[in-house]
Amino acid sequence: MSRSEHSPCGSCQQRCCQDYVVTVTGYDAWLIATQLRLAMEQFLVRFEPNQPTAECFRLDRSDRCFDIALAKRNEDQERAACVFWLALPHGYGRCGIYPLRPLVCQVYPTFLADGLVHLRTDALCPPRGWNLARLDLPQWRRRLVWSRVQQEIYRYAVGCWNNWVDARAQQSAVPAGVYLGYLTALYTRLDEVWKDLSPANRDLVLDQWDACTRTQVAPLLASAGEGNGEPSHAWPELLVALRAAVELALPRQPAQDIAAPRATEEPAEAQLVLHPIPA
Amino acid sequence: MIGSCEPSSKALLWLSCREKRCCSYYSVAPTGRDLWRLAETLDVPIWAFTVYTDAPADAADAFALDTSDRRFRVVLAKRPDEELGEQESAPCVFLWRLRDGHAQCGLGGLRPMVCQTYPSILQDGLLCMGESSGCSCHAWALSHLDGEQETRLLERLAGERAEYAAVLRAWNARVAQAFVGRAHDYVEFCDYLTTAYAERHDNLAG
């Protein structure tokens, strides 16, 4: 966010960094861990959401599934500050990982609908604090598309992981650390995939991805050629590379073939939600 | 406020330090440019994350608030201990602890130059290890450093200190010229620093 752009965050009471449970994608977790040289366990918590989502992973064949979120300063308190929150004197506070903050924080309080940037009506921001007319909308839109792409890649990765768990010969639960290891291996590979794209091709594939999701097609789950518009040659190559990266990052072993996850619901925007982390 | 560039081997050692006692053991006296950079990036006034303490009258980074001989120095604020209150050995206000107790600086690449260069010093142009009694996990050695890079950082720190001294001399002269008994407050001083560095920045940019 540029300093010239109007943002009410500087003078806000920063409730969003305290009241929300910030669920993250594997990309967010990988980026923070690699840039800060941290173990994911040092800043993530695993919790069982009330309503399972497409981001929920399993560790055994039971129905128990988990999501990951940024830890809180005081894990016993529902409304404690985010683990990365810097509380300064005189009531000031700032995010300590601002350039690396999760995508869901970067796009807050906006969302994309029909290709347009909208403001959430349930945001915790000061009333009339945000004004769409004063935002750099193309920049916000790019950020929202990138966030959606990462969310869909993560959903695909979680689906493949859950299929792998189902296909395991052993009945015992997989340690949670193995899941985090899978995320680390996967996003390290994906980083190479994205780096191999020229800036022009990257813009093209993001546009293509956006066009697909507007028609409710999740690109990684769709068959080749599905979607809107004229695909660039980089588009099918990217999808192949992303799928291959996920397959290669999964732990070795399964006796049966691992099926790719099937689309079960419409792509939805990742949003910050208010819900407690169960003890 | 973490930067995303590839960290040096020294930075990796520092990042892996669990306690980061240096962030509690010392009072961190940034340069004026550090203060301005932090205030600009965090969009927070200088007085919101610093305090001022007594300083020797001849210190290059000492400033006056009135016409008396009393001098002060700006240091980063400490996080008050919930039980013991404000203490000299309390952690820096920018230090946080992760789930497992590992300490992390919230400023990352934005941290003051004196923190980035710690514990090395330039002695008559020669790169040396300074006092590092705060360190608990390992002893620092010159072999941990990229000599050229570290020397450049230390030279930059020296330059920023000289610049800060000049900015403070101008402030102190202004305070000395005021009528006896006229006292300035800390917020006024911080506003002066912000303006002085912003003007220097604009002059360089322009």
CSV table of C-alpha atoms in Angstrom, one decimal:
chain,number,residue,atom,x,y,z
A,1,MET,CA,0.0,0.0,0.0
A,2,SER,CA,1.5,3.3,-1.0
A,3,ARG,CA,1.7,6.0,1.6
A,4,SER,CA,0.0,8.5,-0.6
A,5,GLU,CA,-3.1,6.2,-0.8
A,6,HIS,CA,-5.8,6.9,1.7
A,7,SER,CA,-5.8,4.3,4.4
A,8,PRO,CA,-7.4,4.5,7.8
A,9,CYS,CA,-5.1,1.8,9.2
A,10,GLY,CA,-2.5,4.2,10.7
A,11,SER,CA,-4.9,5.8,13.2
A,12,CYS,CA,-7.2,2.8,13.7
A,13,GLN,CA,-7.4,0.8,16.9
A,14,GLN,CA,-6.2,-2.3,14.9
A,15,ARG,CA,-9.0,-4.6,16.0
A,16,CYS,CA,-8.5,-6.7,12.9
A,17,CYS,CA,-5.1,-7.8,14.2
A,18,GLN,CA,-6.7,-8.9,17.5
A,19,ASP,CA,-10.3,-10.0,16.8
A,20,TYR,CA,-9.8,-12.2,13.8
A,21,VAL,CA,-8.2,-15.6,13.6
A,22,VAL,CA,-6.0,-15.2,10.6
A,23,THR,CA,-6.1,-18.4,8.6
A,24,VAL,CA,-3.3,-18.7,6.2
A,25,THR,CA,-2.5,-20.5,2.9
A,26,GLY,CA,0.5,-22.7,2.6
A,27,TYR,CA,2.1,-19.9,0.5
A,28,ASP,CA,1.7,-17.4,3.4
A,29,ALA,CA,3.2,-19.9,5.9
A,30,TRP,CA,6.1,-20.8,3.5
A,31,LEU,CA,6.9,-17.1,2.7
A,32,ILE,CA,7.0,-16.1,6.4
A,33,ALA,CA,9.0,-19.2,7.4
A,34,THR,CA,11.6,-18.8,4.6
A,35,GLN,CA,12.1,-15.1,4.9
A,36,LEU,CA,12.3,-15.0,8.6
A,37,ARG,CA,14.2,-18.3,8.9
A,38,LEU,CA,11.5,-19.7,11.3
A,39,ALA,CA,9.9,-23.1,11.7
A,40,MET,CA,6.3,-22.9,10.8
A,41,GLU,CA,5.5,-24.3,14.2
A,42,GLN,CA,6.9,-21.2,15.8
A,43,PHE,CA,4.1,-18.9,14.5
A,44,LEU,CA,1.3,-21.2,13.3
A,45,VAL,CA,-1.5,-22.9,15.3
A,46,ARG,CA,-3.5,-25.8,14.1
A,47,PHE,CA,-7.2,-25.9,14.9
A,48,GLU,CA,-10.4,-27.8,14.1
A,49,PRO,CA,-12.9,-25.3,12.5
A,50,ASN,CA,-16.6,-25.7,13.3
A,51,GLN,CA,-17.4,-25.9,9.6
A,52,PRO,CA,-14.8,-27.8,7.5
A,53,THR,CA,-13.6,-25.9,4.4
A,54,ALA,CA,-11.6,-26.8,1.3
A,55,GLU,CA,-8.5,-25.6,3.2
A,56,CYS,CA,-8.9,-28.2,5.9
A,57,PHE,CA,-6.4,-31.0,5.9
A,58,ARG,CA,-6.6,-34.4,7.6
A,59,LEU,CA,-3.9,-36.4,9.4
A,60,ASP,CA,-5.7,-39.7,9.4
A,61,ARG,CA,-8.7,-41.3,7.7
A,62,SER,CA,-11.2,-40.0,10.3
A,63,ASP,CA,-13.4,-37.0,9.7
A,64,ARG,CA,-11.2,-34.8,11.9
A,65,CYS,CA,-9.8,-32.0,9.8
A,66,PHE,CA,-7.7,-29.0,10.6
A,67,ASP,CA,-6.9,-25.5,9.4
A,68,ILE,CA,-3.8,-23.4,10.1
A,69,ALA,CA,-3.8,-19.8,11.4
A,70,LEU,CA,-1.3,-17.3,12.8
A,71,ALA,CA,-0.7,-17.8,16.5
A,72,LYS,CA,-1.9,-15.3,19.0
A,73,ARG,CA,0.4,-13.6,21.6
A,74,ASN,CA,-1.6,-15.2,24.4
A,75,GLU,CA,-3.1,-18.5,23.0
A,76,ASP,CA,-5.5,-18.7,25.9
A,77,GLN,CA,-7.3,-15.6,24.9
A,78,GLU,CA,-9.6,-15.4,22.0
A,79,ARG,CA,-9.0,-11.8,21.3
A,80,ALA,CA,-5.3,-11.6,21.9
A,81,ALA,CA,-3.0,-9.8,19.4
A,82,CYS,CA,-1.5,-11.6,16.5
A,83,VAL,CA,1.9,-13.1,17.3
A,84,PHE,CA,3.5,-10.7,14.9
A,85,TRP,CA,1.8,-7.6,16.4
A,86,LEU,CA,4.1,-4.9,17.6
A,87,ALA,CA,2.4,-3.0,20.5
A,88,LEU,CA,4.1,0.4,20.8
A,89,PRO,CA,3.6,3.0,23.5
A,90,HIS,CA,0.9,5.5,23.4
A,91,GLY,CA,-1.6,3.1,21.9
A,92,TYR,CA,0.2,2.8,18.6
A,93,GLY,CA,0.7,-0.6,17.1
A,94,ARG,CA,2.0,-2.0,13.8
A,95,CYS,CA,2.3,-5.3,12.0
A,96,GLY,CA,5.9,-6.6,12.5
A,97,ILE,CA,5.9,-8.5,9.2
A,98,TYR,CA,4.1,-6.0,7.1
A,99,PRO,CA,5.8,-6.8,3.7
A,100,LEU,CA,5.3,-10.6,4.5
A,101,ARG,CA,1.8,-10.4,6.0
A,102,PRO,CA,-0.6,-13.1,4.8
A,103,LEU,CA,-2.6,-12.4,1.6
A,104,VAL,CA,-5.8,-12.3,3.6
A,105,CYS,CA,-4.5,-9.4,5.5
A,106,GLN,CA,-3.1,-7.7,2.4
A,107,VAL,CA,-6.5,-7.6,0.7
A,108,TYR,CA,-8.5,-6.8,3.8
A,109,PRO,CA,-11.2,-5.2,3.8
A,110,THR,CA,-11.8,-5.8,0.1
A,111,PHE,CA,-13.0,-8.6,-2.0
A,112,LEU,CA,-13.5,-9.4,-5.7
A,113,ALA,CA,-16.9,-10.0,-7.2
A,114,ASP,CA,-17.4,-10.2,-11.0
A,115,GLY,CA,-13.9,-8.8,-11.5
A,116,LEU,CA,-14.6,-5.7,-9.4
A,117,VAL,CA,-13.1,-4.6,-6.2
A,118,HIS,CA,-15.6,-4.2,-3.4
A,119,LEU,CA,-15.4,-3.3,0.3
A,120,ARG,CA,-16.6,-5.7,2.9
A,121,THR,CA,-19.6,-4.4,4.8
A,122,ASP,CA,-18.7,-6.4,7.9
A,123,ALA,CA,-15.2,-5.0,8.3
A,124,LEU,CA,-14.0,-3.9,11.7
A,125,CYS,CA,-12.5,-0.7,10.3
A,126,PRO,CA,-13.8,2.7,11.4
A,127,PRO,CA,-17.1,3.6,9.8
A,128,ARG,CA,-16.5,5.2,6.4
A,129,GLY,CA,-12.8,4.7,7.0
A,130,TRP,CA,-12.3,3.4,3.5
A,131,ASN,CA,-13.2,5.1,0.2
A,132,LEU,CA,-13.0,3.0,-3.0
A,133,ALA,CA,-12.6,6.2,-5.0
A,134,ARG,CA,-9.3,6.9,-3.2
A,135,LEU,CA,-7.8,3.5,-3.6
A,136,ASP,CA,-5.3,2.4,-6.3
A,137,LEU,CA,-7.9,-0.1,-7.6
A,138,PRO,CA,-5.7,-1.8,-10.3
A,139,GLN,CA,-3.1,-2.5,-7.6
A,140,TRP,CA,-5.8,-3.9,-5.2
A,141,ARG,CA,-7.3,-5.9,-8.0
A,142,ARG,CA,-3.9,-7.5,-8.8
A,143,ARG,CA,-3.4,-8.3,-5.1
A,144,LEU,CA,-6.9,-9.9,-4.9
A,145,VAL,CA,-6.3,-12.0,-8.0
A,146,TRP,CA,-2.9,-13.2,-6.7
A,147,SER,CA,-4.6,-14.0,-3.4
A,148,ARG,CA,-7.3,-16.0,-5.1
A,149,VAL,CA,-4.7,-17.9,-7.2
A,150,GLN,CA,-2.8,-18.8,-4.1
A,151,GLN,CA,-6.0,-19.9,-2.3
A,152,GLU,CA,-6.9,-22.2,-5.2
A,153,ILE,CA,-3.4,-23.7,-5.4
A,154,TYR,CA,-3.6,-24.3,-1.6
A,155,ARG,CA,-7.0,-25.9,-1.9
A,156,TYR,CA,-5.6,-28.2,-4.7
A,157,ALA,CA,-2.6,-29.0,-2.5
A,158,VAL,CA,-4.8,-29.8,0.5
A,159,GLY,CA,-7.0,-32.0,-1.6
A,160,CYS,CA,-4.1,-34.0,-2.9
A,161,TRP,CA,-2.7,-34.3,0.6
A,162,ASN,CA,-6.0,-35.6,1.9
A,163,ASN,CA,-6.2,-38.1,-0.9
A,164,TRP,CA,-2.7,-39.2,0.0
A,165,VAL,CA,-3.7,-39.6,3.6
A,166,ASP,CA,-6.6,-41.8,2.4
A,167,ALA,CA,-4.4,-43.9,0.3
A,168,ARG,CA,-1.8,-44.6,3.0
A,169,ALA,CA,-1.5,-48.3,3.9
A,170,GLN,CA,-1.0,-47.4,7.6
A,171,GLN,CA,-3.9,-46.5,9.8
A,172,SER,CA,-1.9,-44.3,12.2
A,173,ALA,CA,-2.1,-40.6,12.1
A,174,VAL,CA,0.5,-38.6,10.2
A,175,PRO,CA,2.4,-36.2,12.5
A,176,ALA,CA,1.4,-32.6,11.8
A,177,GLY,CA,5.0,-31.8,11.1
A,178,VAL,CA,4.9,-34.0,8.0
A,179,TYR,CA,2.1,-31.8,6.6
A,180,LEU,CA,4.2,-28.7,7.3
A,181,GLY,CA,7.2,-30.4,5.6
A,182,TYR,CA,4.9,-31.1,2.6
A,183,LEU,CA,4.0,-27.4,2.4
A,184,THR,CA,7.7,-26.4,2.7
A,185,ALA,CA,8.7,-28.8,-0.1
A,186,LEU,CA,5.7,-27.8,-2.3
A,187,TYR,CA,6.0,-24.1,-2.1
A,188,THR,CA,9.8,-24.2,-2.6
A,189,ARG,CA,9.0,-26.0,-5.9
A,190,LEU,CA,6.2,-23.6,-6.8
A,191,ASP,CA,8.5,-20.7,-6.2
A,192,GLU,CA,10.7,-22.1,-9.0
A,193,VAL,CA,7.7,-22.5,-11.2
A,194,TRP,CA,6.7,-18.9,-10.8
A,195,LYS,CA,10.3,-17.7,-11.2
A,196,ASP,CA,10.5,-19.5,-14.6
A,197,LEU,CA,7.7,-17.3,-15.9
A,198,SER,CA,8.6,-14.0,-17.5
A,199,PRO,CA,6.8,-11.0,-16.1
A,200,ALA,CA,4.7,-10.7,-19.3
A,201,ASN,CA,3.7,-14.4,-19.1
A,202,ARG,CA,3.0,-14.1,-15.4
A,203,ASP,CA,0.5,-11.3,-16.1
A,204,LEU,CA,-1.0,-13.3,-18.9
A,205,VAL,CA,-1.6,-16.4,-16.7
A,206,LEU,CA,-3.0,-14.4,-13.8
A,207,ASP,CA,-5.4,-12.8,-16.3
A,208,GLN,CA,-6.3,-16.2,-17.5
A,209,TRP,CA,-6.8,-17.5,-14.0
A,210,ASP,CA,-9.0,-14.6,-13.1
A,211,ALA,CA,-11.1,-15.2,-16.3
A,212,CYS,CA,-11.5,-18.9,-15.3
A,213,THR,CA,-12.6,-18.2,-11.7
A,214,ARG,CA,-15.1,-15.6,-12.9
A,215,THR,CA,-16.9,-18.4,-14.7
A,216,GLN,CA,-16.6,-20.6,-11.6
A,217,VAL,CA,-13.9,-22.9,-13.1
A,218,ALA,CA,-11.1,-23.8,-10.7
A,219,PRO,CA,-8.2,-24.0,-13.2
A,220,LEU,CA,-6.2,-26.7,-11.4
A,221,LEU,CA,-9.3,-28.9,-11.2
A,222,ALA,CA,-10.5,-28.3,-14.8
A,223,SER,CA,-9.5,-30.2,-17.8
A,224,ALA,CA,-7.1,-28.7,-20.3
A,225,GLY,CA,-8.5,-25.9,-22.4
A,226,GLU,CA,-11.5,-25.2,-20.1
A,227,GLY,CA,-12.0,-21.6,-19.2
A,228,ASN,CA,-12.5,-18.3,-20.8
A,229,GLY,CA,-10.5,-16.5,-23.5
A,230,GLU,CA,-7.6,-17.4,-25.7
A,231,PRO,CA,-5.0,-19.1,-23.5
A,232,SER,CA,-1.4,-18.2,-23.9
A,233,HIS,CA,1.0,-21.1,-24.3
A,234,ALA,CA,2.3,-20.3,-20.8
A,235,TRP,CA,-1.1,-21.2,-19.4
A,236,PRO,CA,-1.3,-24.9,-20.0
A,237,GLU,CA,2.4,-25.2,-19.2
A,238,LEU,CA,1.9,-23.5,-15.9
A,239,LEU,CA,-1.0,-25.8,-14.9
A,240,VAL,CA,1.1,-28.9,-15.7
A,241,ALA,CA,4.0,-27.5,-13.7
A,242,LEU,CA,1.8,-26.7,-10.7
A,243,ARG,CA,0.2,-30.1,-10.7
A,244,ALA,CA,3.6,-31.8,-11.0
A,245,ALA,CA,5.0,-29.7,-8.2
A,246,VAL,CA,2.2,-30.9,-5.9
A,247,GLU,CA,2.7,-34.5,-6.9
A,248,LEU,CA,6.4,-34.4,-6.3
A,249,ALA,CA,6.1,-32.7,-2.9
A,250,LEU,CA,3.9,-35.4,-1.5
A,251,PRO,CA,5.6,-37.9,0.8
A,252,ARG,CA,6.7,-41.1,-1.0
A,253,GLN,CA,4.8,-44.3,-0.4
A,254,PRO,CA,1.2,-44.9,-1.5
A,255,ALA,CA,0.2,-48.3,-2.6
A,256,GLN,CA,-2.7,-46.9,-4.6
A,257,ASP,CA,-2.7,-44.1,-7.2
A,258,ILE,CA,-3.4,-40.7,-5.7
A,259,ALA,CA,-6.4,-39.2,-7.3
A,260,ALA,CA,-6.5,-35.5,-8.0
A,261,PRO,CA,-9.1,-33.7,-5.8
A,262,ARG,CA,-12.4,-33.1,-7.5
A,263,ALA,CA,-14.2,-29.7,-7.5
A,264,THR,CA,-16.9,-29.8,-4.9
A,265,GLU,CA,-17.8,-26.2,-4.5
A,266,GLU,CA,-17.6,-22.9,-6.2
A,267,PRO,CA,-14.4,-21.0,-5.8
A,268,ALA,CA,-14.9,-18.5,-2.9
A,269,GLU,CA,-13.0,-15.5,-1.8
A,270,ALA,CA,-10.7,-16.1,1.2
A,271,GLN,CA,-11.8,-13.8,3.9
A,272,LEU,CA,-10.9,-13.1,7.5
A,273,VAL,CA,-13.5,-14.7,9.7
A,274,LEU,CA,-14.2,-14.3,13.4
A,275,HIS,CA,-14.0,-17.6,15.1
A,276,PRO,CA,-12.1,-18.8,18.2
A,277,ILE,CA,-9.3,-21.3,18.3
A,278,PRO,CA,-10.5,-24.2,20.4
A,279,ALA,CA,-8.3,-24.9,23.4
B,1,MET,CA,8.8,-4.6,8.8
B,2,ILE,CA,11.0,-7.4,7.7
B,3,GLY,CA,12.9,-6.9,4.5
B,4,SER,CA,12.9,-9.6,1.9
B,5,CYS,CA,16.6,-9.5,0.7
B,6,GLU,CA,18.8,-12.5,1.2
B,7,PRO,CA,20.3,-12.2,4.7
B,8,SER,CA,24.1,-12.3,5.3
B,9,SER,CA,25.7,-15.1,7.3
B,10,LYS,CA,25.9,-12.7,10.2
B,11,ALA,CA,22.2,-12.0,10.0
B,12,LEU,CA,21.5,-15.7,9.9
B,13,LEU,CA,23.4,-16.2,13.1
B,14,TRP,CA,21.5,-13.3,14.7
B,15,LEU,CA,18.1,-14.6,13.5
B,16,SER,CA,18.8,-18.1,14.9
B,17,CYS,CA,19.7,-16.6,18.4
B,18,ARG,CA,16.8,-17.6,20.6
B,19,GLU,CA,17.2,-15.1,23.4
B,20,LYS,CA,18.5,-12.0,21.7
B,21,ARG,CA,19.7,-10.6,25.0
B,22,CYS,CA,21.3,-7.7,23.2
B,23,CYS,CA,17.8,-6.4,22.6
B,24,SER,CA,17.2,-6.3,26.3
B,25,TYR,CA,20.6,-5.8,27.8
B,26,TYR,CA,21.3,-2.5,26.0
B,27,SER,CA,19.6,0.8,25.6
B,28,VAL,CA,19.6,1.3,21.9
B,29,ALA,CA,20.6,4.8,20.8
B,30,PRO,CA,19.6,5.2,17.1
B,31,THR,CA,20.9,7.9,14.8
B,32,GLY,CA,18.5,10.6,13.8
B,33,ARG,CA,18.3,9.1,10.3
B,34,ASP,CA,17.3,5.7,11.9
B,35,LEU,CA,14.5,7.5,13.8
B,36,TRP,CA,13.3,9.3,10.8
B,37,ARG,CA,13.4,6.1,8.7
B,38,LEU,CA,11.4,4.3,11.3
B,39,ALA,CA,8.9,7.0,11.7
B,40,GLU,CA,8.3,7.3,8.0
B,41,THR,CA,8.0,3.6,7.4
B,42,LEU,CA,5.8,2.8,10.4
B,43,ASP,CA,3.8,6.0,10.0
B,44,VAL,CA,4.3,6.6,13.7
B,45,PRO,CA,5.8,9.8,15.3
B,46,ILE,CA,9.3,9.4,16.8
B,47,TRP,CA,8.1,10.2,20.3
B,48,ALA,CA,5.7,7.2,20.2
B,49,PHE,CA,8.5,4.5,20.1
B,50,THR,CA,11.3,6.3,21.9
B,51,VAL,CA,12.2,7.8,25.3
B,52,TYR,CA,14.9,10.2,26.3
B,53,THR,CA,17.5,9.6,29.0
B,54,ASP,CA,20.2,11.7,30.6
B,55,ALA,CA,23.4,11.9,28.6
B,56,PRO,CA,26.9,13.4,29.2
B,57,ALA,CA,27.0,17.0,28.1
B,58,ASP,CA,29.8,16.4,25.6
B,59,ALA,CA,28.2,13.4,23.9
B,60,ALA,CA,27.7,13.9,20.1
B,61,ASP,CA,24.2,12.6,20.3
B,62,ALA,CA,23.1,14.8,23.3
B,63,PHE,CA,20.4,17.4,23.0
B,64,ALA,CA,19.1,20.1,25.3
B,65,LEU,CA,15.5,21.0,26.1
B,66,ASP,CA,16.3,24.2,28.0
B,67,THR,CA,19.2,26.6,28.6
B,68,SER,CA,20.5,24.5,31.5
B,69,ASP,CA,23.5,22.2,31.2
B,70,ARG,CA,21.3,19.1,31.3
B,71,ARG,CA,21.6,17.0,28.2
B,72,PHE,CA,19.6,14.0,26.9
B,73,ARG,CA,19.8,11.2,24.4
B,74,VAL,CA,17.1,9.4,22.4
B,75,VAL,CA,16.8,5.7,23.0
B,76,LEU,CA,14.3,3.1,21.7
B,77,ALA,CA,11.5,2.5,24.3
B,78,LYS,CA,11.5,-0.7,26.3
B,79,ARG,CA,8.5,-3.0,26.8
B,80,PRO,CA,7.4,-2.6,30.4
B,81,ASP,CA,7.5,-5.9,32.3
B,82,GLU,CA,4.0,-6.9,33.4
B,83,GLU,CA,5.1,-7.5,36.9
B,84,LEU,CA,8.2,-5.4,37.4
B,85,GLY,CA,7.2,-2.4,35.4
B,86,GLU,CA,9.7,-0.4,33.3
B,87,GLN,CA,13.2,-1.8,33.7
B,88,GLU,CA,16.5,-1.1,32.0
B,89,SER,CA,16.9,-4.7,31.2
B,90,ALA,CA,13.4,-5.0,29.7
B,91,PRO,CA,13.2,-6.0,26.0
B,92,CYS,CA,13.1,-3.4,23.2
B,93,VAL,CA,9.6,-2.4,22.3
B,94,PHE,CA,10.2,-3.9,18.8
B,95,LEU,CA,11.1,-7.3,20.1
B,96,TRP,CA,8.4,-10.0,20.1
B,97,ARG,CA,8.4,-13.6,21.2
B,98,LEU,CA,7.1,-16.5,19.1
B,99,ARG,CA,5.1,-19.4,20.3
B,100,ASP,CA,8.2,-21.3,21.6
B,101,GLY,CA,9.7,-18.2,23.2
B,102,HIS,CA,12.1,-17.5,20.4
B,103,ALA,CA,12.7,-13.7,20.3
B,104,GLN,CA,12.4,-11.9,17.0
B,105,CYS,CA,13.0,-8.3,16.0
B,106,GLY,CA,9.9,-6.8,14.4
B,107,LEU,CA,12.0,-4.3,12.4
B,108,GLY,CA,14.1,-6.8,10.5
B,109,GLY,CA,16.1,-5.0,7.8
B,110,LEU,CA,14.7,-1.7,9.1
B,111,ARG,CA,16.4,-1.9,12.5
B,112,PRO,CA,18.8,0.8,13.6
B,113,MET,CA,22.3,0.8,12.1
B,114,VAL,CA,23.8,0.3,15.6
B,115,CYS,CA,21.8,-3.0,15.8
B,116,GLN,CA,22.8,-4.0,12.3
B,117,THR,CA,26.5,-3.6,13.0
B,118,TYR,CA,26.5,-5.0,16.5
B,119,PRO,CA,28.9,-6.2,17.8
B,120,SER,CA,31.5,-5.1,15.3
B,121,ILE,CA,33.3,-1.8,15.4
B,122,LEU,CA,35.8,0.2,13.3
B,123,GLN,CA,38.9,0.9,15.3
B,124,ASP,CA,41.1,3.4,13.4
B,125,GLY,CA,39.7,2.0,10.2
B,126,LEU,CA,40.2,-1.6,11.2
B,127,LEU,CA,37.2,-3.9,11.6
B,128,CYS,CA,37.2,-5.4,15.1
B,129,MET,CA,34.7,-7.2,17.4
B,130,GLY,CA,33.4,-4.9,20.1
B,131,GLU,CA,32.1,-5.8,23.5
B,132,SER,CA,29.3,-8.4,23.1
B,133,SER,CA,28.6,-9.4,26.7
B,134,GLY,CA,24.9,-9.6,26.1
B,135,CYS,CA,25.3,-12.6,23.8
B,136,SER,CA,24.3,-15.9,25.4
B,137,CYS,CA,24.3,-18.4,22.5
B,138,HIS,CA,27.7,-18.0,21.0
B,139,ALA,CA,30.8,-15.8,20.9
B,140,TRP,CA,31.1,-13.6,17.9
B,141,ALA,CA,34.2,-13.8,15.7
B,142,LEU,CA,35.4,-11.8,12.7
B,143,SER,CA,35.1,-15.0,10.7
B,144,HIS,CA,31.3,-14.7,11.1
B,145,LEU,CA,31.3,-11.5,9.1
B,146,ASP,CA,31.6,-10.5,5.5
B,147,GLY,CA,34.5,-8.0,6.1
B,148,GLU,CA,33.7,-5.7,3.2
B,149,GLN,CA,30.0,-5.5,3.8
B,150,GLU,CA,30.5,-5.0,7.5
B,151,THR,CA,33.0,-2.2,7.0
B,152,ARG,CA,30.6,-0.5,4.6
B,153,LEU,CA,27.8,-0.7,7.2
B,154,LEU,CA,30.1,0.7,10.0
B,155,GLU,CA,31.2,3.6,7.7
B,156,ARG,CA,27.6,4.3,7.0
B,157,LEU,CA,26.9,4.3,10.7
B,158,ALA,CA,29.8,6.7,11.3
B,159,GLY,CA,28.4,9.0,8.5
B,160,GLU,CA,24.9,8.9,10.0
B,161,ARG,CA,26.3,9.7,13.5
B,162,ALA,CA,28.2,12.7,12.1
B,163,GLU,CA,25.0,13.9,10.3
B,164,TYR,CA,23.0,13.4,13.5
B,165,ALA,CA,25.6,15.4,15.5
B,166,ALA,CA,25.2,18.3,13.1
B,167,VAL,CA,21.4,18.2,13.3
B,168,LEU,CA,21.6,18.2,17.1
B,169,ARG,CA,24.1,21.1,17.1
B,170,ALA,CA,21.7,23.2,15.2
B,171,TRP,CA,18.9,22.3,17.6
B,172,ASN,CA,21.1,22.9,20.7
B,173,ALA,CA,22.1,26.3,19.3
B,174,ARG,CA,18.5,27.2,18.8
B,175,VAL,CA,17.7,26.2,22.4
B,176,ALA,CA,20.7,28.1,23.8
B,177,GLN,CA,19.5,31.3,22.0
B,178,ALA,CA,16.1,31.2,23.6
B,179,PHE,CA,15.5,33.3,26.6
B,180,VAL,CA,16.5,31.8,29.9
B,181,GLY,CA,13.8,29.6,31.4
B,182,ARG,CA,12.2,28.7,28.0
B,183,ALA,CA,11.8,25.0,28.0
B,184,HIS,CA,11.0,22.8,25.0
B,185,ASP,CA,9.3,19.5,25.3
B,186,TYR,CA,10.3,16.2,23.8
B,187,VAL,CA,7.5,16.2,21.2
B,188,GLU,CA,8.8,19.5,19.9
B,189,PHE,CA,12.3,18.0,19.7
B,190,CYS,CA,11.0,15.0,17.8
B,191,ASP,CA,9.1,17.2,15.4
B,192,TYR,CA,12.3,19.1,14.8
B,193,LEU,CA,14.1,15.9,14.0
B,194,THR,CA,11.4,14.8,11.6
B,195,THR,CA,11.4,18.1,9.8
B,196,ALA,CA,15.2,18.3,9.6
B,197,TYR,CA,15.6,14.9,8.1
B,198,ALA,CA,12.6,15.3,5.7
B,199,GLU,CA,14.2,18.5,4.4
B,200,ARG,CA,17.6,16.8,4.0
B,201,HIS,CA,15.8,14.0,2.2
B,202,ASP,CA,13.9,16.3,-0.1
B,203,ASN,CA,17.1,18.3,-0.9
B,204,LEU,CA,18.9,15.1,-1.8
B,205,ALA,CA,16.0,13.9,-3.9
B,206,GLY,CA,15.5,17.3,-5.6
